CSV table of C-alpha atoms and ligand atoms in Angstrom, one decimal:
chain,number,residue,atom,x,y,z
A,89,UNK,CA,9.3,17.2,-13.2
A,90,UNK,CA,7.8,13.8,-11.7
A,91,UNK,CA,7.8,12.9,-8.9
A,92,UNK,CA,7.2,9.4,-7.6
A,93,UNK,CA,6.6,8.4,-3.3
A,94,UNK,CA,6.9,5.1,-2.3
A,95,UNK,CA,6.2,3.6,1.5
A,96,UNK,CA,8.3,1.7,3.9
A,97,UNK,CA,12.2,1.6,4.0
A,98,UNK,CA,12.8,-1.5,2.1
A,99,UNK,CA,10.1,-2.6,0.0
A,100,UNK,CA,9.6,1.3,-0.7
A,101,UNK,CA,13.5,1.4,-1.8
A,102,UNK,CA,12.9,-2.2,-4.3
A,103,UNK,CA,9.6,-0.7,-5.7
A,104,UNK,CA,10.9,2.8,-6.4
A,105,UNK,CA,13.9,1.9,-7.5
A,106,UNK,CA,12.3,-0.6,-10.7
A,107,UNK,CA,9.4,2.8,-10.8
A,108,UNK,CA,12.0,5.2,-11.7
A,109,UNK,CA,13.8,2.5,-14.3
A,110,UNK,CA,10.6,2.1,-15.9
A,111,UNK,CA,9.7,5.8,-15.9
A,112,UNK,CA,13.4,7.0,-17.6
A,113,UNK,CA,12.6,4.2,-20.4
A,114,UNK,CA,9.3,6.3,-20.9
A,115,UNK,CA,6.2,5.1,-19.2
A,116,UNK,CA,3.2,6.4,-17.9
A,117,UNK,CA,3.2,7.4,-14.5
A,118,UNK,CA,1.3,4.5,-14.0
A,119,UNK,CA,3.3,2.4,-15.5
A,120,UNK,CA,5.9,3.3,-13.6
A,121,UNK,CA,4.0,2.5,-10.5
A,122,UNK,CA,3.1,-0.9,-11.6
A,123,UNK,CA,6.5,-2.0,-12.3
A,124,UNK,CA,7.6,-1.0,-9.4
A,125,UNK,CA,4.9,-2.7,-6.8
A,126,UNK,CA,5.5,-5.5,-9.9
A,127,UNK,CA,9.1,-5.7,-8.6
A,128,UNK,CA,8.1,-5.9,-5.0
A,129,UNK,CA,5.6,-8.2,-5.5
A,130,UNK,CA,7.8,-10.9,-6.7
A,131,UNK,CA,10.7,-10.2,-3.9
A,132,UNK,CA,10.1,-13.3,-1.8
A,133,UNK,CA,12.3,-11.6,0.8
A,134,UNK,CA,9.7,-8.8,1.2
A,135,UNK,CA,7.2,-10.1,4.2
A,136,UNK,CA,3.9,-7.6,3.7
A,137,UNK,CA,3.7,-7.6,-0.4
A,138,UNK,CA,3.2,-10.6,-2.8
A,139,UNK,CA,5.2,-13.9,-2.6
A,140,UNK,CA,6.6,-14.6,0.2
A,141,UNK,CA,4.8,-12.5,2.6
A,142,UNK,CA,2.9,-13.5,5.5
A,143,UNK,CA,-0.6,-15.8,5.5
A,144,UNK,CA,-4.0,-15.3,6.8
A,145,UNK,CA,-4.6,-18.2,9.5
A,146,UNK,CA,-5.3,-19.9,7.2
A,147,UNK,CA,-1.8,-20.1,5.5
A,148,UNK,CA,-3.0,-18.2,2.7
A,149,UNK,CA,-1.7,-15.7,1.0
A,150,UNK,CA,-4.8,-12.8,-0.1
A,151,UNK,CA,-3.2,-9.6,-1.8
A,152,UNK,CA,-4.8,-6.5,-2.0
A,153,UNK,CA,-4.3,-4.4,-4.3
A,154,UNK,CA,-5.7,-1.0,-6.2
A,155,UNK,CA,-4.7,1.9,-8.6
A,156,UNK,CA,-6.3,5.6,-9.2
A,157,UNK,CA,-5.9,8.3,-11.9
A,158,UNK,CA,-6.7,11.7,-10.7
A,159,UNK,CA,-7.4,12.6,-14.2
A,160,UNK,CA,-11.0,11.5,-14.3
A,161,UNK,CA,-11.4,9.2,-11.4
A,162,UNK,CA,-11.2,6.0,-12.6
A,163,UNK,CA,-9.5,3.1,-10.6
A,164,UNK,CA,-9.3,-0.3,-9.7
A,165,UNK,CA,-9.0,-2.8,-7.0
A,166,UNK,CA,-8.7,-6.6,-6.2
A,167,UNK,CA,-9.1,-7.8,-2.8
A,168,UNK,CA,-8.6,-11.0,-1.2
A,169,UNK,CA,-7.1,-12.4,-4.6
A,170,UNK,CA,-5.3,-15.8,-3.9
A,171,UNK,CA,-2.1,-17.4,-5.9
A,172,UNK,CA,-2.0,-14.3,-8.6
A,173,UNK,CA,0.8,-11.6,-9.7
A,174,UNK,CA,1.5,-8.9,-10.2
A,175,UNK,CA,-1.9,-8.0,-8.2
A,176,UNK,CA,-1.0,-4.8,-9.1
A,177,UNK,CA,-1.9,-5.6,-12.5
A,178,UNK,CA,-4.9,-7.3,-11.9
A,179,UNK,CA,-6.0,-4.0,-10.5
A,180,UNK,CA,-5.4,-1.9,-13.4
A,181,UNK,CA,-7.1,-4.7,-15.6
A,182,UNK,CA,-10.3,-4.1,-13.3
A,183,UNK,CA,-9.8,-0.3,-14.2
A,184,UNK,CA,-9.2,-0.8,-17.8
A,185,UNK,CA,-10.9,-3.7,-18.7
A,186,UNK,CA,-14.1,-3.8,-16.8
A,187,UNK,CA,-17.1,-1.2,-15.5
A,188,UNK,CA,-16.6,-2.1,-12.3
A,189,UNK,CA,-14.0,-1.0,-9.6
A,190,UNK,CA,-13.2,-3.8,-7.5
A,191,UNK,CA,-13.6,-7.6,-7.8
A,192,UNK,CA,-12.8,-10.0,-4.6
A,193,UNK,CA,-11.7,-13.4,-3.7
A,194,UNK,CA,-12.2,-16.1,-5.8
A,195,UNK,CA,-14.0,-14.4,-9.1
A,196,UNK,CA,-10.7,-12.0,-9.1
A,197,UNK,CA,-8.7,-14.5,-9.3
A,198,UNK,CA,-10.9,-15.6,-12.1
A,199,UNK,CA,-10.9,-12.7,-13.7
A,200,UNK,CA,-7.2,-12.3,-13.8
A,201,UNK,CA,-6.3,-15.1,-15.4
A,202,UNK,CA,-8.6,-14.6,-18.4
A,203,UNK,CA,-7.0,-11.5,-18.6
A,204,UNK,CA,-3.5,-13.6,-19.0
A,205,UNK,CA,-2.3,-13.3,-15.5
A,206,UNK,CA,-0.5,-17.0,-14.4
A,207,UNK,CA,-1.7,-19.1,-11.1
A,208,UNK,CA,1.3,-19.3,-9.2
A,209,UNK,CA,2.1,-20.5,-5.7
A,210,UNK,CA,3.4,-17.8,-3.6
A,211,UNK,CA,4.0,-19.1,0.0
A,212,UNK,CA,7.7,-19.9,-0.4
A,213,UNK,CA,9.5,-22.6,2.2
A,214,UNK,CA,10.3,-19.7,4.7
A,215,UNK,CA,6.6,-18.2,5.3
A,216,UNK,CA,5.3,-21.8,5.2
A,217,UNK,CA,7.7,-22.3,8.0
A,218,UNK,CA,6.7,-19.4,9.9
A,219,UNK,CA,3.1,-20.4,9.5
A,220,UNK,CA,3.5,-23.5,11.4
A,221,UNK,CA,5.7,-21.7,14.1
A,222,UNK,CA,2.3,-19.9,13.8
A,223,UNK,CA,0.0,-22.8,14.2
A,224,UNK,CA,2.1,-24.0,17.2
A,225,UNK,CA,2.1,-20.6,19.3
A,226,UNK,CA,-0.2,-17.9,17.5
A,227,UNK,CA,1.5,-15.2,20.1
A,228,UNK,CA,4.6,-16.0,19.8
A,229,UNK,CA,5.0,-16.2,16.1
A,230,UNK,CA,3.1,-12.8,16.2
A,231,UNK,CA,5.8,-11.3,18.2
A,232,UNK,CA,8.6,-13.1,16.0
A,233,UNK,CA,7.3,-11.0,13.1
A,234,UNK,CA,7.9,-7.3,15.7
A,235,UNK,CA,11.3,-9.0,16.7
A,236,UNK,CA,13.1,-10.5,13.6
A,237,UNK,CA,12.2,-7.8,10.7
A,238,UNK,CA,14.4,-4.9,10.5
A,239,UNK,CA,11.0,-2.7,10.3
A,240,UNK,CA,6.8,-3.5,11.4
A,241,UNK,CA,5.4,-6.3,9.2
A,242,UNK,CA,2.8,-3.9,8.1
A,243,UNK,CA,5.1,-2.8,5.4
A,244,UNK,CA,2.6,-2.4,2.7
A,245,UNK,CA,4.0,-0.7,-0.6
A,246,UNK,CA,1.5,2.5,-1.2
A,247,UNK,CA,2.6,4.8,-3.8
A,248,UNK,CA,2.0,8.1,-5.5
A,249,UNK,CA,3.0,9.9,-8.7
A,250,UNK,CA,2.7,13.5,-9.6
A,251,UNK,CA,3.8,15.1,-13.1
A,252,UNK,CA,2.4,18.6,-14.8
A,253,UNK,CA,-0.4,18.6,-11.7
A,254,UNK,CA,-1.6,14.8,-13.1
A,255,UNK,CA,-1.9,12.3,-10.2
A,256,UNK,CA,-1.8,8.5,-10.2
A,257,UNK,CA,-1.9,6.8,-6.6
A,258,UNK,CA,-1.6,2.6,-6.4
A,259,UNK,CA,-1.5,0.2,-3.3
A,260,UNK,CA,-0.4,-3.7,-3.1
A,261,UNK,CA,-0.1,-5.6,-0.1
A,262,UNK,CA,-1.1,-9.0,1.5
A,263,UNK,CA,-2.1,-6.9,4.3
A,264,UNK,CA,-2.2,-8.0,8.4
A,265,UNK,CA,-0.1,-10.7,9.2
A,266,UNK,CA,-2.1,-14.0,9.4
A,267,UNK,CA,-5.4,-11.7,9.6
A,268,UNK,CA,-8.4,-13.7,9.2
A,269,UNK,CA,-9.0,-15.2,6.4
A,270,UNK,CA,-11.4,-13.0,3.9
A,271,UNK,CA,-10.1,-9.9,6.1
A,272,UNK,CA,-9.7,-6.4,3.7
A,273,UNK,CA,-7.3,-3.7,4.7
A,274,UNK,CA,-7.4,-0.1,3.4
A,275,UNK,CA,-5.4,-1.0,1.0
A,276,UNK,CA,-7.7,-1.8,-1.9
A,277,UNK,CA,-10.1,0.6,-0.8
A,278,UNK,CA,-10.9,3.8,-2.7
A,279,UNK,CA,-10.2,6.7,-0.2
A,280,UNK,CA,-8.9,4.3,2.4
A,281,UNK,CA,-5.6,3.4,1.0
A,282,UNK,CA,-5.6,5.7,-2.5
A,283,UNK,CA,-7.0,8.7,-3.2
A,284,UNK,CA,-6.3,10.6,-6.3
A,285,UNK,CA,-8.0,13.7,-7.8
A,286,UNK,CA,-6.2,16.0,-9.9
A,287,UNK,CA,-8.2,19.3,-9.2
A,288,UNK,CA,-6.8,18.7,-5.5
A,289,UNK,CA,-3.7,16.5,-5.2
A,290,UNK,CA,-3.2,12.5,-4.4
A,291,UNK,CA,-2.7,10.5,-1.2
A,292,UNK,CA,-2.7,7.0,-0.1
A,293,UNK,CA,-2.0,5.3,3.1
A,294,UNK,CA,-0.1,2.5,4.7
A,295,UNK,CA,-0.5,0.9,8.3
A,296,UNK,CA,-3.4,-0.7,10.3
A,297,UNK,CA,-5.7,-0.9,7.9
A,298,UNK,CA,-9.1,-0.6,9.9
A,299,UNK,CA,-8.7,2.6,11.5
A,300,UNK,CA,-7.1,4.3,8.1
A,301,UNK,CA,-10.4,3.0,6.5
A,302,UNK,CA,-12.3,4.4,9.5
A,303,UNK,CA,-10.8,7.8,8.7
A,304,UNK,CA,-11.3,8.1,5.7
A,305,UNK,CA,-7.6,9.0,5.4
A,306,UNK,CA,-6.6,9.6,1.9
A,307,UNK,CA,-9.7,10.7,1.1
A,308,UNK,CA,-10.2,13.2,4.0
A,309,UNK,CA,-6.0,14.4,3.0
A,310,UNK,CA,-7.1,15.3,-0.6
A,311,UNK,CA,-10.2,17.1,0.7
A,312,UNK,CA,-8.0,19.2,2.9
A,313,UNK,CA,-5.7,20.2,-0.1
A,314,UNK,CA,-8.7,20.5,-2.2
A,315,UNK,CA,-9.3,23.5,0.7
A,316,UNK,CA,-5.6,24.5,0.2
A,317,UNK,CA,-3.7,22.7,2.7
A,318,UNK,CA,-0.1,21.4,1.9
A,319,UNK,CA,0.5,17.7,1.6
A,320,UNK,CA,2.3,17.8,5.2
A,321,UNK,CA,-0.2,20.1,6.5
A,322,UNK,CA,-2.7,17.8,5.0
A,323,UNK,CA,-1.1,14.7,6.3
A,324,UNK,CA,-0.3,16.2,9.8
A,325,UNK,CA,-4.4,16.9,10.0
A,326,UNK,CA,-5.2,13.3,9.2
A,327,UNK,CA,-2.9,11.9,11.9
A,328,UNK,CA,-4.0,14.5,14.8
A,329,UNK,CA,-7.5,13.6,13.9
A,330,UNK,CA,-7.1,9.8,14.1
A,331,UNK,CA,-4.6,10.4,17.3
A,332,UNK,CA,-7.5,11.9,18.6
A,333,UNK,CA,-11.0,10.4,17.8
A,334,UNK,CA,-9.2,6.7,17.2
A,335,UNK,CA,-7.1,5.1,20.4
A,336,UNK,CA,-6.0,2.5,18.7
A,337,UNK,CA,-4.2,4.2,15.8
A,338,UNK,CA,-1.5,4.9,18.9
A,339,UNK,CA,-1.0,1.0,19.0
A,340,UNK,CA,-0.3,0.4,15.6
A,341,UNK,CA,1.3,3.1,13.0
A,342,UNK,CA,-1.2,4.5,10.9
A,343,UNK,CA,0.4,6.7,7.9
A,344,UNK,CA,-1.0,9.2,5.4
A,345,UNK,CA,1.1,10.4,2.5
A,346,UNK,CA,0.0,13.2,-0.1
A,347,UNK,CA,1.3,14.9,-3.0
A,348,UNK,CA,0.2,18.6,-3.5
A,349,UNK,CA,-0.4,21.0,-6.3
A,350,UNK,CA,2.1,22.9,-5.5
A,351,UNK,CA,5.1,20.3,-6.2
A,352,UNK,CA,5.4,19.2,-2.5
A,353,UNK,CA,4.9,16.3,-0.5
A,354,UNK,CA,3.8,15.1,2.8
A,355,UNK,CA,3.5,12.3,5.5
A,356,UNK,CA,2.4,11.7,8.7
A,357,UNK,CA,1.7,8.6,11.4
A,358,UNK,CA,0.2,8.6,14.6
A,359,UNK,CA,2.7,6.6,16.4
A,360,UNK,CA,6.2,4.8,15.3
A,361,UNK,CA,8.8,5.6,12.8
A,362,UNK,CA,7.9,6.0,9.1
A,363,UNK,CA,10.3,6.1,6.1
A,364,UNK,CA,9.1,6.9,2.9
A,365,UNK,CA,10.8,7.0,0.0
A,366,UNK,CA,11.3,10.2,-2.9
A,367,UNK,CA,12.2,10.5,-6.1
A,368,UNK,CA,12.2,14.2,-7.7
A,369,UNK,CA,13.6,14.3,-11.0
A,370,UNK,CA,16.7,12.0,-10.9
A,371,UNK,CA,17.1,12.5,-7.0
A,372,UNK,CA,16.0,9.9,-4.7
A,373,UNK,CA,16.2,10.4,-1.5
A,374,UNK,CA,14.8,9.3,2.0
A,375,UNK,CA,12.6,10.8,4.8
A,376,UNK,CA,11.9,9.6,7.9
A,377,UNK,CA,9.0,10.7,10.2
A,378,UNK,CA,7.4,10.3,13.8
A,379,UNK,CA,4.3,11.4,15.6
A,380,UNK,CA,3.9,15.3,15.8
A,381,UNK,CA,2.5,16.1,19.0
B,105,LIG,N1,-2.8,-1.2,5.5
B,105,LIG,C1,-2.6,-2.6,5.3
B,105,LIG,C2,-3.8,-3.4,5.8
B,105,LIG,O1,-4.3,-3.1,6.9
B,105,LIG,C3,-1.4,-3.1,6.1
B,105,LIG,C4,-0.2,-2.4,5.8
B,105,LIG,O2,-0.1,-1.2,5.5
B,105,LIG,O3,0.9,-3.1,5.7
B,105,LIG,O4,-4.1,-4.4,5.2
């Protein structure tokens, strides 16, 4: 059975929904993935992920993106990659089509469209009007973005595949709302934001992005399944540890998510609500979780 997980409640429901179309028309695990961060990307409506989602202070948009097979370790990442989608895609093409694993800025961007990718512009009329509410009153447009989405802004799409005991874990996301510009998240970051090793399980991770890549997280929740934890246990472990050593992951949400050998699956934050989304087989389902003390 596969099973796909995919973060946040409703860029995780967009992007898993588009995954598990792709996956029943007979894809790749990772080609499920990238269709459905591809589909989130280009939802203008979704404020952490691709077009349409919050600037740097600059007013520019810089995705992060990256992709993992825990078959034999290979992945790849872009980082700070301006006016480009699916950045998901420009990831794999790192992976696939180069000896490297991640390229940034300006030579990703470069990169991407030899490889065919289109230049696009992706600040649509709503973010650039939230930018200059931004340039007007920093604060209060930081405190718009708490008050007016349905959930935090740091609603990056991480997500994880599992079939036969093969692992795939990808991650796209324009990261911190107007962050500094040339700022990189967890996200893109090879056991930061994805981990993926099929002799122990995958993980990936979602939230502030400086103290998951601090932690180690995914990284440090494969290495606990590699010793036999579960995914939860594995998760739970993570979050206790970064509760404990790293104050400030009890300001902002930081969230670890795993898939085990066994066929199960785990998450954990250290503070706030998280949802993540799961699809087993045909079922889809989602489940929401909070600190464990
Ligand atoms: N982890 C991302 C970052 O720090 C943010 C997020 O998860 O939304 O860039």
């Amino acid at each position: 059975m596969r099973t796909i997980v995919s973060t946040w409640k409703r860029p995780g429901e967009v992007a898993i929904k588009a995954a598990l179309i792709k996956s029943n028309a007979g894809g790749s695990m990772l080609d499920a993935i990238e269709a459905g961060l591809t589909a989130a990307e280009a939802d203008p409506t979704l404020v952490a992920i691709g077009k349409g989602s919050l600037p740097n202070t600059d007013g520019e948009l810089e995705l992060d993106a990256s992709c993992m097979l825990g078959k034999d370790l290979s992945a790849g990442a872009v980082c700070a990659l301006r006016g480009i989608l699916p950045a998901i895609t420009a990831a794999r093409y790192v992976m696939e089509r180069t000896n490297h694993v991640m390229l940034a800025g300006d030579q990703a961007r470069r990169f991407a469209i030899s490889q065919g990718l289109t230049p696009q512009n992706l600040v649509t009329e709503e973010i650039a009007r939230r930018f200059e509410m931004f340039l007007v009153n920093p604060d209060q447009a930081r405190q718009y973005v708490h008050a007016v989405e349905d959930e935090p802004p740091h609603d990056t799409v991480t997500m994880l595949a599992r079939e036969n005991n093969d692992f795939v874990a990808c991650s796209s996301t324009s990261g911190m709302p107007y962050k500094m510009p040339g700022r990189v998240g967890d996200s893109p970051i090879v056991g930061a934001g994805i981990y993926a090793d099929n002799e122990a399980g995958c993980a990936g991770a979602t939230g502030m992005g400086e103290e998951l890549w601090k932690a180690c997280a995914s990284f440090r929740a494969v290495e606990f399944m590699r010793n036999g934890a579960s995914a939860m246990d594995a998760c739970n472990e993570v979050a206790q540890i970064m509760r404990k050593r790293q104050p400030k992951s009890l300001e902002i949400p930081c969230v670890v998510l795993a898939l085990d050998k066994q066929g199960g699956f785990g998450a954990a934050t250290t503070s706030g609500t998280f949802e993540l989304w799961v699809a087993e087989g045909d079922s889809l389902q989602r489940h929401d979780f909070v600190p464990q003390s």
